């Protein structure tokens, strides 16, 4: 399974990707997570990306394409993956297409998660993750079953992203509409686009995505 989750910040791409990882056993390839790891580890890429990310702008295509190209060569991605937050520009979409076709692979589907802008600020301002396992939570809509304890791994430590604030969100949304939303037409023209209602309950969105996956034609490439 090779899937792209497309949608504005706060659409639920990460939450849905985690569920798909559990169900289908393929890794979530989040370029945001990879870049945040690079920043944390103080790598050359991290140093170049940090200020851009803090401002809510997009990191260069060159950097992002390079980290994705390395990542999809790792053994756990051989059976497939879920792209979360990639591609994010037309140039990245072209690069992703070339990368995959060079390996005899193709995308099965691109799933657009549709959400109204006015809910995005609330969703983003309230979200946080487990600092140990990365499970996602929200102050009002998705709290841990036991307050302060991660449902998945029992950790007591949680963290919030520095770019999850109202001001940076504005820039991130502008970047989405300017750079990323043209991918909707791009993948529609390739017959790959499917849309789900990201305003629905989390479980319902998962059901819609799974229905799309069951219907998507699987490519015959190695390990599909
Ligand atoms: P995300 O976790 O997907 O919201 O990404 C967080 C930030 O990382 C974005 O606001 C960008 O600065 C950067 N980023 C993540 N993925 C990409 C990408 N595919 N292209 C450019 N910048 C990206």
mmCIF file of C-alpha atoms and ligand atoms in Angstrom:
data_model
loop_
_atom_site.group_PDB
_atom_site.id
_atom_site.type_symbol
_atom_site.label_atom_id
_atom_site.label_comp_id
_atom_site.label_asym_id
_atom_site.label_seq_id
_atom_site.Cartn_x
_atom_site.Cartn_y
_atom_site.Cartn_z
ATOM 1 C CA UNK A 1 0.000 0.000 0.000
ATOM 2 C CA UNK A 2 1.367 3.379 -1.005
ATOM 3 C CA UNK A 3 -0.809 6.194 0.099
ATOM 4 C CA UNK A 4 -0.689 9.984 0.396
ATOM 5 C CA UNK A 5 -2.749 11.789 3.031
ATOM 6 C CA UNK A 6 -3.427 15.316 1.833
ATOM 7 C CA UNK A 7 -5.038 18.127 3.791
ATOM 8 C CA UNK A 8 -4.393 21.374 5.659
ATOM 9 C CA UNK A 9 -2.608 21.437 9.024
ATOM 10 C CA UNK A 10 -5.055 20.096 11.599
ATOM 11 C CA UNK A 11 -7.038 18.000 9.095
ATOM 12 C CA UNK A 12 -6.168 14.830 11.013
ATOM 13 C CA UNK A 13 -3.518 13.381 8.690
ATOM 14 C CA UNK A 14 -1.249 12.279 11.547
ATOM 15 C CA UNK A 15 -4.085 10.788 13.595
ATOM 16 C CA UNK A 16 -5.423 8.830 10.638
ATOM 17 C CA UNK A 17 -1.937 7.776 9.551
ATOM 18 C CA UNK A 18 -1.300 6.242 12.989
ATOM 19 C CA UNK A 19 -4.462 4.183 12.699
ATOM 20 C CA UNK A 20 -3.549 2.998 9.210
ATOM 21 C CA UNK A 21 -0.092 2.005 10.467
ATOM 22 C CA UNK A 22 -1.751 -0.241 13.055
ATOM 23 C CA UNK A 23 -4.189 -1.744 10.575
ATOM 24 C CA UNK A 24 -1.967 -2.260 7.534
ATOM 25 C CA UNK A 25 1.488 -2.586 9.148
ATOM 26 C CA UNK A 26 3.208 -0.078 6.871
ATOM 27 C CA UNK A 27 5.155 2.904 8.236
ATOM 28 C CA UNK A 28 3.916 6.493 8.432
ATOM 29 C CA UNK A 29 6.399 8.680 6.584
ATOM 30 C CA UNK A 30 5.794 12.141 7.980
ATOM 31 C CA UNK A 31 8.222 14.697 6.579
ATOM 32 C CA UNK A 32 7.259 16.996 9.476
ATOM 33 C CA UNK A 33 8.351 14.301 11.985
ATOM 34 C CA UNK A 34 11.559 13.654 10.028
ATOM 35 C CA UNK A 35 12.392 17.360 9.943
ATOM 36 C CA UNK A 36 11.601 17.800 13.651
ATOM 37 C CA UNK A 37 13.937 14.857 14.391
ATOM 38 C CA UNK A 38 16.650 16.531 12.297
ATOM 39 C CA UNK A 39 16.173 19.782 14.258
ATOM 40 C CA UNK A 40 16.297 17.885 17.586
ATOM 41 C CA UNK A 41 19.446 16.055 16.541
ATOM 42 C CA UNK A 42 21.125 19.251 15.319
ATOM 43 C CA UNK A 43 21.946 17.806 11.867
ATOM 44 C CA UNK A 44 22.890 20.024 8.915
ATOM 45 C CA UNK A 45 19.361 19.607 7.519
ATOM 46 C CA UNK A 46 17.882 20.444 10.919
ATOM 47 C CA UNK A 47 19.924 23.634 11.141
ATOM 48 C CA UNK A 48 18.733 24.752 7.708
ATOM 49 C CA UNK A 49 15.106 23.833 8.379
ATOM 50 C CA UNK A 50 14.529 25.147 11.908
ATOM 51 C CA UNK A 51 13.821 28.835 11.280
ATOM 52 C CA UNK A 52 11.661 28.039 8.241
ATOM 53 C CA UNK A 53 9.573 25.575 10.248
ATOM 54 C CA UNK A 54 9.225 27.917 13.235
ATOM 55 C CA UNK A 55 7.863 30.561 10.866
ATOM 56 C CA UNK A 56 5.359 28.099 9.341
ATOM 57 C CA UNK A 57 6.875 28.273 5.858
ATOM 58 C CA UNK A 58 7.837 25.325 3.688
ATOM 59 C CA UNK A 59 11.291 23.770 3.776
ATOM 60 C CA UNK A 60 12.934 23.595 0.333
ATOM 61 C CA UNK A 61 11.861 20.877 -2.084
ATOM 62 C CA UNK A 62 15.478 19.818 -2.443
ATOM 63 C CA UNK A 63 15.879 19.033 1.278
ATOM 64 C CA UNK A 64 12.524 17.325 1.640
ATOM 65 C CA UNK A 65 12.848 15.206 -1.507
ATOM 66 C CA UNK A 66 16.289 14.042 -0.371
ATOM 67 C CA UNK A 67 15.100 12.877 3.053
ATOM 68 C CA UNK A 68 12.112 11.084 1.541
ATOM 69 C CA UNK A 69 14.242 9.390 -1.089
ATOM 70 C CA UNK A 70 16.545 8.009 1.638
ATOM 71 C CA UNK A 71 13.653 6.996 3.848
ATOM 72 C CA UNK A 72 11.728 4.977 1.249
ATOM 73 C CA UNK A 73 14.841 2.890 0.633
ATOM 74 C CA UNK A 74 14.741 1.592 4.206
ATOM 75 C CA UNK A 75 13.563 -2.007 4.553
ATOM 76 C CA UNK A 76 10.385 -1.242 6.521
ATOM 77 C CA UNK A 77 9.068 0.825 3.569
ATOM 78 C CA UNK A 78 9.492 -1.993 1.056
ATOM 79 C CA UNK A 79 5.897 -3.216 1.514
ATOM 80 C CA UNK A 80 4.475 0.279 1.355
ATOM 81 C CA UNK A 81 4.038 3.465 3.373
ATOM 82 C CA UNK A 82 1.732 6.307 4.205
ATOM 83 C CA UNK A 83 3.016 9.724 3.187
ATOM 84 C CA UNK A 84 1.840 12.278 5.749
ATOM 85 C CA UNK A 85 2.629 15.876 4.808
ATOM 86 C CA UNK A 86 4.447 14.900 1.615
ATOM 87 C CA UNK A 87 4.320 15.817 -1.223
ATOM 88 C CA UNK A 88 3.412 19.415 -0.418
ATOM 89 C CA UNK A 89 4.276 21.213 -3.677
ATOM 90 C CA UNK A 90 3.857 20.349 -7.345
ATOM 91 C CA UNK A 91 7.643 19.984 -7.615
ATOM 92 C CA UNK A 92 7.586 17.467 -4.752
ATOM 93 C CA UNK A 93 4.709 15.591 -6.395
ATOM 94 C CA UNK A 94 6.731 15.299 -9.613
ATOM 95 C CA UNK A 95 9.806 14.219 -7.643
ATOM 96 C CA UNK A 96 7.792 11.625 -5.700
ATOM 97 C CA UNK A 97 6.407 10.246 -8.976
ATOM 98 C CA UNK A 98 9.907 9.915 -10.455
ATOM 99 C CA UNK A 99 11.344 8.410 -7.266
ATOM 100 C CA UNK A 100 8.656 5.760 -7.151
ATOM 101 C CA UNK A 101 8.594 4.931 -10.845
ATOM 102 C CA UNK A 102 12.396 4.588 -10.732
ATOM 103 C CA UNK A 103 11.845 1.788 -8.211
ATOM 104 C CA UNK A 104 8.992 0.218 -10.199
ATOM 105 C CA UNK A 105 6.443 1.546 -7.708
ATOM 106 C CA UNK A 106 3.389 3.788 -7.880
ATOM 107 C CA UNK A 107 0.935 5.410 -5.485
ATOM 108 C CA UNK A 108 -2.295 3.484 -4.885
ATOM 109 C CA UNK A 109 -4.293 6.546 -3.865
ATOM 110 C CA UNK A 110 -4.124 10.122 -2.641
ATOM 111 C CA UNK A 111 -6.685 10.803 0.045
ATOM 112 C CA UNK A 112 -7.760 14.382 0.568
ATOM 113 C CA UNK A 113 -9.092 14.995 4.088
ATOM 114 C CA UNK A 114 -11.522 17.909 3.741
ATOM 115 C CA UNK A 115 -11.953 20.215 6.719
ATOM 116 C CA UNK A 116 -13.414 23.719 7.097
ATOM 117 C CA UNK A 117 -10.823 26.362 7.944
ATOM 118 C CA UNK A 118 -12.666 27.629 11.008
ATOM 119 C CA UNK A 119 -12.143 24.402 12.982
ATOM 120 C CA UNK A 120 -8.423 24.199 12.240
ATOM 121 C CA UNK A 121 -7.328 26.807 14.785
ATOM 122 C CA UNK A 122 -9.129 24.972 17.623
ATOM 123 C CA UNK A 123 -7.822 21.637 16.548
ATOM 124 C CA UNK A 124 -4.250 22.843 16.343
ATOM 125 C CA UNK A 125 -4.218 25.010 19.452
ATOM 126 C CA UNK A 126 -5.484 22.049 21.534
ATOM 127 C CA UNK A 127 -3.345 19.230 20.223
ATOM 128 C CA UNK A 128 -0.425 17.510 21.926
ATOM 129 C CA UNK A 129 1.390 14.194 21.711
ATOM 130 C CA UNK A 130 2.939 11.643 24.032
ATOM 131 C CA UNK A 131 6.622 12.536 24.333
ATOM 132 C CA UNK A 132 7.600 8.851 24.344
ATOM 133 C CA UNK A 133 5.437 7.091 21.711
ATOM 134 C CA UNK A 134 4.004 10.009 19.723
ATOM 135 C CA UNK A 135 0.322 9.113 20.272
ATOM 136 C CA UNK A 136 -1.828 12.151 19.502
ATOM 137 C CA UNK A 137 -4.266 13.810 21.926
ATOM 138 C CA UNK A 138 -6.394 16.947 22.137
ATOM 139 C CA UNK A 139 -7.370 19.134 25.123
ATOM 140 C CA UNK A 140 -11.092 18.800 24.488
ATOM 141 C CA UNK A 141 -11.819 16.184 21.838
ATOM 142 C CA UNK A 142 -9.334 13.383 22.531
ATOM 143 C CA UNK A 143 -8.059 13.224 26.095
ATOM 144 C CA UNK A 144 -6.207 10.206 27.512
ATOM 145 C CA UNK A 145 -8.544 7.750 29.321
ATOM 146 C CA UNK A 146 -6.631 8.421 32.567
ATOM 147 C CA UNK A 147 -5.680 12.097 32.873
ATOM 148 C CA UNK A 148 -1.971 12.659 32.336
ATOM 149 C CA UNK A 149 -1.213 9.054 31.305
ATOM 150 C CA UNK A 150 -0.699 7.988 27.688
ATOM 151 C CA UNK A 151 -3.249 5.308 26.664
ATOM 152 C CA UNK A 152 -0.737 3.591 24.427
ATOM 153 C CA UNK A 153 2.512 3.463 26.420
ATOM 154 C CA UNK A 154 1.717 4.720 29.949
ATOM 155 C CA UNK A 155 4.131 7.661 29.759
ATOM 156 C CA UNK A 156 3.377 10.763 31.851
ATOM 157 C CA UNK A 157 5.196 13.125 29.527
ATOM 158 C CA UNK A 158 3.514 15.029 26.736
ATOM 159 C CA UNK A 159 4.646 17.741 24.363
ATOM 160 C CA UNK A 160 3.256 20.450 22.100
ATOM 161 C CA UNK A 161 4.727 21.627 18.803
ATOM 162 C CA UNK A 162 6.247 25.110 18.801
ATOM 163 C CA UNK A 163 4.553 25.884 15.448
ATOM 164 C CA UNK A 164 1.078 24.964 16.756
ATOM 165 C CA UNK A 165 -0.051 28.501 17.524
ATOM 166 C CA UNK A 166 -2.628 30.792 15.903
ATOM 167 C CA UNK A 167 -0.082 33.139 14.327
ATOM 168 C CA UNK A 168 2.079 30.458 12.692
ATOM 169 C CA UNK A 169 -1.036 28.596 11.638
ATOM 170 C CA UNK A 170 -1.992 31.516 9.411
ATOM 171 C CA UNK A 171 1.293 31.204 7.499
ATOM 172 C CA UNK A 172 0.956 27.409 7.371
ATOM 173 C CA UNK A 173 -2.564 27.710 5.948
ATOM 174 C CA UNK A 174 -1.392 30.201 3.336
ATOM 175 C CA UNK A 175 1.375 27.783 2.364
ATOM 176 C CA UNK A 176 -1.224 25.022 2.128
ATOM 177 C CA UNK A 177 -3.547 26.929 -0.185
ATOM 178 C CA UNK A 178 -0.784 28.383 -2.323
ATOM 179 C CA UNK A 179 1.608 25.447 -2.617
ATOM 180 C CA UNK A 180 -0.221 22.262 -1.636
ATOM 181 C CA UNK A 181 -3.861 22.587 -2.709
ATOM 182 C CA UNK A 182 -2.881 22.500 -6.434
ATOM 183 C CA UNK A 183 -2.018 18.841 -5.773
ATOM 184 C CA UNK A 184 -5.744 18.129 -5.539
ATOM 185 C CA UNK A 185 -6.119 18.877 -9.256
ATOM 186 C CA UNK A 186 -2.798 17.224 -10.046
ATOM 187 C CA UNK A 187 -3.809 13.875 -8.536
ATOM 188 C CA UNK A 188 -7.409 14.156 -9.729
ATOM 189 C CA UNK A 189 -6.089 14.364 -13.284
ATOM 190 C CA UNK A 190 -4.078 11.202 -12.649
ATOM 191 C CA UNK A 191 -7.203 9.395 -11.403
ATOM 192 C CA UNK A 192 -5.687 8.935 -7.936
ATOM 193 C CA UNK A 193 -7.611 11.448 -5.842
ATOM 194 C CA UNK A 194 -10.212 10.346 -3.289
ATOM 195 C CA UNK A 195 -11.829 12.680 -0.762
ATOM 196 C CA UNK A 196 -13.097 11.961 2.727
ATOM 197 C CA UNK A 197 -15.052 14.169 5.124
ATOM 198 C CA UNK A 198 -12.528 15.283 7.735
ATOM 199 C CA UNK A 199 -15.276 17.070 9.699
ATOM 200 C CA UNK A 200 -16.749 13.700 10.721
ATOM 201 C CA UNK A 201 -15.857 11.854 13.959
ATOM 202 C CA UNK A 202 -12.346 10.404 13.959
ATOM 203 C CA UNK A 203 -13.628 6.795 13.716
ATOM 204 C CA UNK A 204 -15.904 7.709 10.822
ATOM 205 C CA UNK A 205 -13.015 9.341 8.932
ATOM 206 C CA UNK A 206 -11.005 6.148 9.474
ATOM 207 C CA UNK A 207 -13.912 4.095 8.099
ATOM 208 C CA UNK A 208 -14.114 6.323 5.016
ATOM 209 C CA UNK A 209 -10.363 6.000 4.409
ATOM 210 C CA UNK A 210 -10.485 2.232 4.820
ATOM 211 C CA UNK A 211 -13.358 2.056 2.335
ATOM 212 C CA UNK A 212 -11.258 4.036 -0.137
ATOM 213 C CA UNK A 213 -8.307 1.698 0.450
ATOM 214 C CA UNK A 214 -10.406 -1.417 -0.117
ATOM 215 C CA UNK A 215 -11.579 0.048 -3.419
ATOM 216 C CA UNK A 216 -8.177 1.339 -4.603
ATOM 217 C CA UNK A 217 -6.503 -0.793 -7.250
ATOM 218 C CA UNK A 218 -3.263 -2.195 -5.840
ATOM 219 C CA UNK A 219 -0.227 -1.933 -8.080
ATOM 220 C CA UNK A 220 1.498 -5.156 -8.991
ATOM 221 C CA UNK A 221 4.948 -3.800 -8.089
ATOM 222 C CA UNK A 222 7.173 -5.862 -5.801
ATOM 223 C CA UNK A 223 5.846 -6.223 -2.278
ATOM 224 C CA UNK A 224 2.514 -4.454 -2.897
HETATM 225 P P1 LIG B 1 3.812 19.040 9.541
HETATM 226 O O1 LIG B 1 4.257 18.251 10.732
HETATM 227 O O2 LIG B 1 3.492 18.184 8.359
HETATM 228 O O3 LIG B 1 2.727 20.029 9.866
HETATM 229 O O4 LIG B 1 5.092 19.921 9.090
HETATM 230 C C1 LIG B 1 5.658 20.861 9.974
HETATM 231 C C2 LIG B 1 6.558 21.811 9.190
HETATM 232 O O5 LIG B 1 7.610 21.055 8.577
HETATM 233 C C3 LIG B 1 5.878 22.525 8.038
HETATM 234 O O6 LIG B 1 5.205 23.703 8.454
HETATM 235 C C4 LIG B 1 7.071 22.823 7.136
HETATM 236 O O7 LIG B 1 7.842 23.895 7.642
HETATM 237 C C5 LIG B 1 7.893 21.553 7.279
HETATM 238 N N1 LIG B 1 7.513 20.518 6.309
HETATM 239 C C6 LIG B 1 6.962 19.294 6.572
HETATM 240 N N2 LIG B 1 6.764 18.607 5.446
HETATM 241 C C7 LIG B 1 7.171 19.398 4.440
HETATM 242 C C8 LIG B 1 7.208 19.254 3.026
HETATM 243 N N3 LIG B 1 6.759 18.148 2.416
HETATM 244 N N4 LIG B 1 7.710 20.288 2.287
HETATM 245 C C9 LIG B 1 8.164 21.410 2.877
HETATM 246 N N5 LIG B 1 8.153 21.625 4.195
HETATM 247 C C10 LIG B 1 7.665 20.618 4.980
#
